[in-house]
Amino acid sequence: MSESKLAGRFFDAAIELLARVRNEESESIAAAGAAIADTVADGGRLFAFGAGHSSLAAQDVVYRAGGFAVMNLLAVPGVVGVDVIPATLGSALERVEGLAGAVLDTSPARSGDVLVIISLSGRNALPVEMAMNARALGLKVIGVTSVAYAEETRSRHVSGTFLKDHCDVVLDSKIAIGDTVLTHEGVEAPFAPASTVVTSALMQAMMAAAAENLADRGVEPPLLRSGNVDGGHEWNGRVMTDNRDRIFYRHG
């Protein structure tokens, strides 16, 4: 079977976006890593939030090999994934005002913690209010979004603002409006979204910067090992025990 030209074009587009993000967002990535390192060193906790497919990148840094044990998923019922029925409900909930405040008020997040909010468009009520409420509670907010949406679309929040307007640090994924990177003759709609690839890379780069920052201070990053390597479970047990007051995915 011959190689798919479109598959190759997708890889090329994704690589180009990754290179652009690496070159243009390096300072912001370092700043985000420093904010996370500050919080970890001070005994604070880390949270990540994303709605719909943005939740994939949030989940990618929670409870995984090579990840920080103290990174927790801030889950909003109904918007974590496409498992909710109907799947369109998740999109609708992103536009509901007041939901973010209710979630934060009942969450373990407190002043001094870090909340990473992922939203490709950053225009819906949920991520905007999540950032606004988090900062009001004294959390440091890192936003991972495409700034292009703020320049070319209208906010769906009553304030007229976007996620990027309420963050201490913004990581711009550079994803174009509509997300997709490919078109093809005979195919009416554009296709092949690249936001998950780029956003997940941004998240992992940010956490790598945090680990480096902590190491430079002489602080051991609270990293998990793979449970599929010898000694992994024992290692993780020790890390989780040492950080049990900062981990919330082990109990309700």
Short mmCIF file of C-alpha atoms in Angstrom, two decimals, residues 19-239:
data_model
loop_
_atom_site.label_atom_id
_atom_site.label_comp_id
_atom_site.label_asym_id
_atom_site.label_seq_id
_atom_site.Cartn_x
_atom_site.Cartn_y
_atom_site.Cartn_z
CA ALA A 19 8.39 24.20 16.18
CA ARG A 20 6.58 27.54 16.19
CA VAL A 21 5.32 27.03 19.74
CA ARG A 22 8.78 25.99 20.90
CA ASN A 23 10.38 29.08 19.39
CA GLU A 24 7.72 31.66 20.24
CA GLU A 25 6.45 30.46 23.63
CA SER A 26 9.72 29.52 25.33
CA GLU A 27 9.64 32.43 27.78
CA SER A 28 6.01 31.79 28.70
CA ILE A 29 6.71 28.08 29.17
CA ALA A 30 9.58 28.92 31.51
CA ALA A 31 7.36 31.36 33.42
CA ALA A 32 4.63 28.74 33.78
CA GLY A 33 7.19 26.20 34.95
CA ALA A 34 8.52 28.68 37.52
CA ALA A 35 5.02 29.35 38.85
CA ILE A 36 4.43 25.63 39.28
CA ALA A 37 7.83 25.14 40.91
CA ASP A 38 7.15 27.99 43.34
CA THR A 39 3.88 26.39 44.38
CA VAL A 40 5.33 22.89 44.76
CA ALA A 41 8.30 24.20 46.78
CA ASP A 42 5.91 26.12 49.04
CA GLY A 43 3.81 23.02 49.71
CA GLY A 44 0.95 24.04 47.44
CA ARG A 45 -1.16 21.91 45.14
CA LEU A 46 -1.60 21.79 41.38
CA PHE A 47 -4.84 21.47 39.40
CA ALA A 48 -5.60 21.17 35.69
CA PHE A 49 -8.93 21.84 34.00
CA GLY A 50 -10.18 21.46 30.46
CA ALA A 51 -13.62 20.96 28.95
CA GLY A 52 -14.41 18.57 26.13
CA HIS A 53 -11.36 17.63 24.10
CA SER A 54 -9.31 20.21 26.03
CA SER A 55 -9.72 17.85 28.97
CA LEU A 56 -7.46 15.36 27.18
CA ALA A 57 -4.43 17.59 27.68
CA ALA A 58 -5.41 18.19 31.31
CA GLN A 59 -5.71 14.46 31.99
CA ASP A 60 -2.36 13.90 30.27
CA VAL A 61 -0.49 15.45 33.23
CA VAL A 62 -2.49 13.75 36.01
CA TYR A 63 -1.40 10.47 37.66
CA ARG A 64 1.00 9.27 35.01
CA ALA A 65 4.53 8.01 34.73
CA GLY A 66 6.95 10.91 34.64
CA GLY A 67 4.32 13.32 35.92
CA PHE A 68 4.01 15.30 39.13
CA ALA A 69 2.11 13.32 41.77
CA VAL A 70 0.60 16.57 43.09
CA MET A 71 -1.13 17.49 39.82
CA ASN A 72 -4.87 16.92 40.16
CA LEU A 73 -7.72 17.02 37.65
CA LEU A 74 -10.32 19.67 38.45
CA ALA A 75 -13.35 17.93 37.00
CA VAL A 76 -16.63 19.59 36.06
CA PRO A 77 -19.36 16.94 35.78
CA GLY A 78 -20.60 16.60 32.23
CA VAL A 79 -17.69 18.30 30.47
CA VAL A 80 -14.75 15.99 31.12
CA GLY A 81 -15.21 13.92 27.97
CA VAL A 82 -17.47 12.68 25.22
CA ASP A 83 -18.77 9.86 27.42
CA VAL A 84 -21.62 12.10 28.58
CA ILE A 85 -24.88 11.37 26.76
CA PRO A 86 -25.70 13.26 24.65
CA ALA A 87 -22.17 14.36 23.79
CA THR A 88 -23.52 17.79 22.84
CA LEU A 89 -24.40 18.39 26.50
CA GLY A 90 -20.75 19.03 27.27
CA SER A 91 -20.59 21.85 24.74
CA ALA A 92 -23.78 23.34 26.14
CA LEU A 93 -22.47 23.26 29.72
CA GLU A 94 -19.40 25.24 28.67
CA ARG A 95 -21.72 28.17 28.07
CA VAL A 96 -23.52 27.99 31.42
CA GLU A 97 -22.67 30.93 33.66
CA GLY A 98 -22.13 30.27 37.35
CA LEU A 99 -21.01 26.67 36.94
CA ALA A 100 -17.31 27.42 37.37
CA GLY A 101 -17.85 29.24 40.64
CA ALA A 102 -19.90 26.40 42.07
CA VAL A 103 -17.21 23.88 41.12
CA LEU A 104 -14.37 25.92 42.61
CA ASP A 105 -16.26 26.63 45.82
CA THR A 106 -16.66 22.89 46.46
CA SER A 107 -13.16 21.92 45.30
CA PRO A 108 -10.05 21.52 47.48
CA ALA A 109 -8.30 24.35 45.60
CA ARG A 110 -7.14 27.15 47.88
CA SER A 111 -5.13 30.36 47.81
CA GLY A 112 -1.55 29.82 46.64
CA ASP A 113 -2.35 26.77 44.51
CA VAL A 114 -1.93 26.72 40.72
CA LEU A 115 -4.76 26.05 38.28
CA VAL A 116 -3.94 25.32 34.65
CA ILE A 117 -6.97 26.06 32.47
CA ILE A 118 -7.02 24.66 28.95
CA SER A 119 -9.46 26.01 26.39
CA LEU A 120 -8.71 26.21 22.69
CA SER A 121 -11.03 29.13 22.01
CA GLY A 122 -11.08 30.59 25.52
CA ARG A 123 -14.37 32.26 24.62
CA ASN A 124 -16.97 30.26 26.55
CA ALA A 125 -18.32 31.18 29.97
CA LEU A 126 -16.90 28.15 31.77
CA PRO A 127 -13.15 28.70 31.21
CA VAL A 128 -13.48 32.50 31.52
CA GLU A 129 -15.33 32.29 34.83
CA MET A 130 -13.04 29.49 36.03
CA ALA A 131 -10.06 31.82 35.62
CA MET A 132 -11.84 34.83 37.12
CA ASN A 133 -13.04 32.91 40.17
CA ALA A 134 -9.73 31.14 40.68
CA ARG A 135 -7.81 34.41 40.79
CA ALA A 136 -10.38 35.88 43.16
CA LEU A 137 -9.70 32.93 45.47
CA GLY A 138 -5.96 33.63 45.34
CA LEU A 139 -4.91 30.89 42.92
CA LYS A 140 -2.28 31.43 40.25
CA VAL A 141 -3.79 30.78 36.83
CA ILE A 142 -1.98 29.44 33.78
CA GLY A 143 -4.03 29.56 30.59
CA VAL A 144 -3.37 27.33 27.60
CA THR A 145 -5.33 28.67 24.65
CA SER A 146 -5.20 29.94 21.08
CA VAL A 147 -4.92 33.71 21.17
CA ALA A 148 -6.14 33.82 17.56
CA TYR A 149 -9.69 33.21 18.78
CA ALA A 150 -9.57 36.34 20.93
CA GLU A 151 -8.48 38.31 17.90
CA GLU A 152 -10.98 36.90 15.41
CA THR A 153 -14.08 35.79 17.37
CA ARG A 154 -16.40 37.25 19.99
CA SER A 155 -16.46 36.16 23.60
CA ARG A 156 -19.50 34.23 24.78
CA HIS A 157 -19.09 35.56 28.32
CA VAL A 158 -21.10 38.55 29.49
CA SER A 159 -17.87 40.44 30.23
CA GLY A 160 -16.76 40.23 26.61
CA THR A 161 -13.41 38.86 27.77
CA PHE A 162 -11.49 35.68 27.00
CA LEU A 163 -9.54 33.19 29.09
CA LYS A 164 -6.29 34.92 28.20
CA ASP A 165 -7.50 38.09 29.93
CA HIS A 166 -7.62 36.46 33.35
CA CYS A 167 -4.35 34.53 33.59
CA ASP A 168 -1.02 35.08 35.30
CA VAL A 169 0.70 33.26 32.43
CA VAL A 170 -0.67 32.50 28.96
CA LEU A 171 0.63 29.73 26.69
CA ASP A 172 -0.48 30.34 23.11
CA SER A 173 -0.96 27.12 21.14
CA LYS A 174 -1.00 29.06 17.82
CA ILE A 175 -3.89 26.89 16.58
CA ALA A 176 -5.87 28.56 13.81
CA ILE A 177 -9.60 29.24 14.04
CA GLY A 178 -11.48 25.98 13.53
CA ASP A 179 -8.56 23.80 14.70
CA THR A 180 -8.19 21.69 11.54
CA VAL A 181 -5.03 21.74 9.42
CA LEU A 182 -6.04 19.89 6.24
CA THR A 183 -8.34 20.33 3.27
CA HIS A 184 -8.68 18.08 0.25
CA GLU A 185 -10.45 18.09 -3.08
CA GLY A 186 -13.67 16.14 -2.80
CA VAL A 187 -13.90 16.65 0.97
CA GLU A 188 -16.26 19.49 1.82
CA ALA A 189 -15.19 20.15 5.40
CA PRO A 190 -11.66 20.84 6.68
CA PHE A 191 -10.29 18.06 8.88
CA ALA A 192 -7.35 16.73 10.97
CA PRO A 193 -7.34 18.84 14.17
CA ALA A 194 -3.90 19.44 15.70
CA SER A 195 -4.83 21.13 18.97
CA THR A 196 -4.49 18.00 21.11
CA VAL A 197 -0.97 17.29 19.84
CA VAL A 198 0.23 20.85 20.37
CA THR A 199 -1.57 21.49 23.66
CA SER A 200 -0.34 18.25 25.21
CA ALA A 201 3.20 19.13 24.12
CA LEU A 202 2.85 22.54 25.75
CA MET A 203 1.66 20.94 28.97
CA GLN A 204 4.53 18.46 29.09
CA ALA A 205 7.06 21.18 28.23
CA MET A 206 5.69 23.30 31.07
CA MET A 207 6.01 20.42 33.53
CA ALA A 208 9.55 19.71 32.32
CA ALA A 209 10.41 23.36 32.95
CA ALA A 210 8.95 23.03 36.45
CA ALA A 211 11.05 19.93 37.18
CA GLU A 212 14.18 21.71 35.96
CA ASN A 213 13.37 24.76 38.07
CA LEU A 214 12.92 22.67 41.20
CA ALA A 215 16.11 20.70 40.55
CA ASP A 216 18.04 23.96 40.19
CA ARG A 217 16.83 24.90 43.68
CA GLY A 218 17.87 21.55 45.11
CA VAL A 219 14.24 20.46 45.52
CA GLU A 220 13.30 16.94 44.42
CA PRO A 221 10.28 17.09 42.06
CA PRO A 222 7.45 14.80 43.28
CA LEU A 223 7.53 12.60 40.19
CA LEU A 224 5.79 9.30 39.60
CA ARG A 225 7.42 6.32 37.92
CA SER A 226 5.82 3.78 35.62
CA GLY A 227 4.03 1.02 37.46
CA ASN A 228 5.22 -1.33 34.72
CA VAL A 229 8.89 -1.14 35.67
CA ASP A 230 10.43 -3.00 38.60
CA GLY A 231 10.14 -0.96 41.78
CA GLY A 232 7.66 1.46 40.26
CA HIS A 233 4.79 0.70 42.61
CA GLU A 234 7.03 1.01 45.67
CA TRP A 235 8.43 4.31 44.46
CA ASN A 236 4.98 5.71 43.77
CA GLY A 237 3.70 4.56 47.12
CA ARG A 238 6.42 6.55 48.87
CA VAL A 239 5.82 9.66 46.77
#
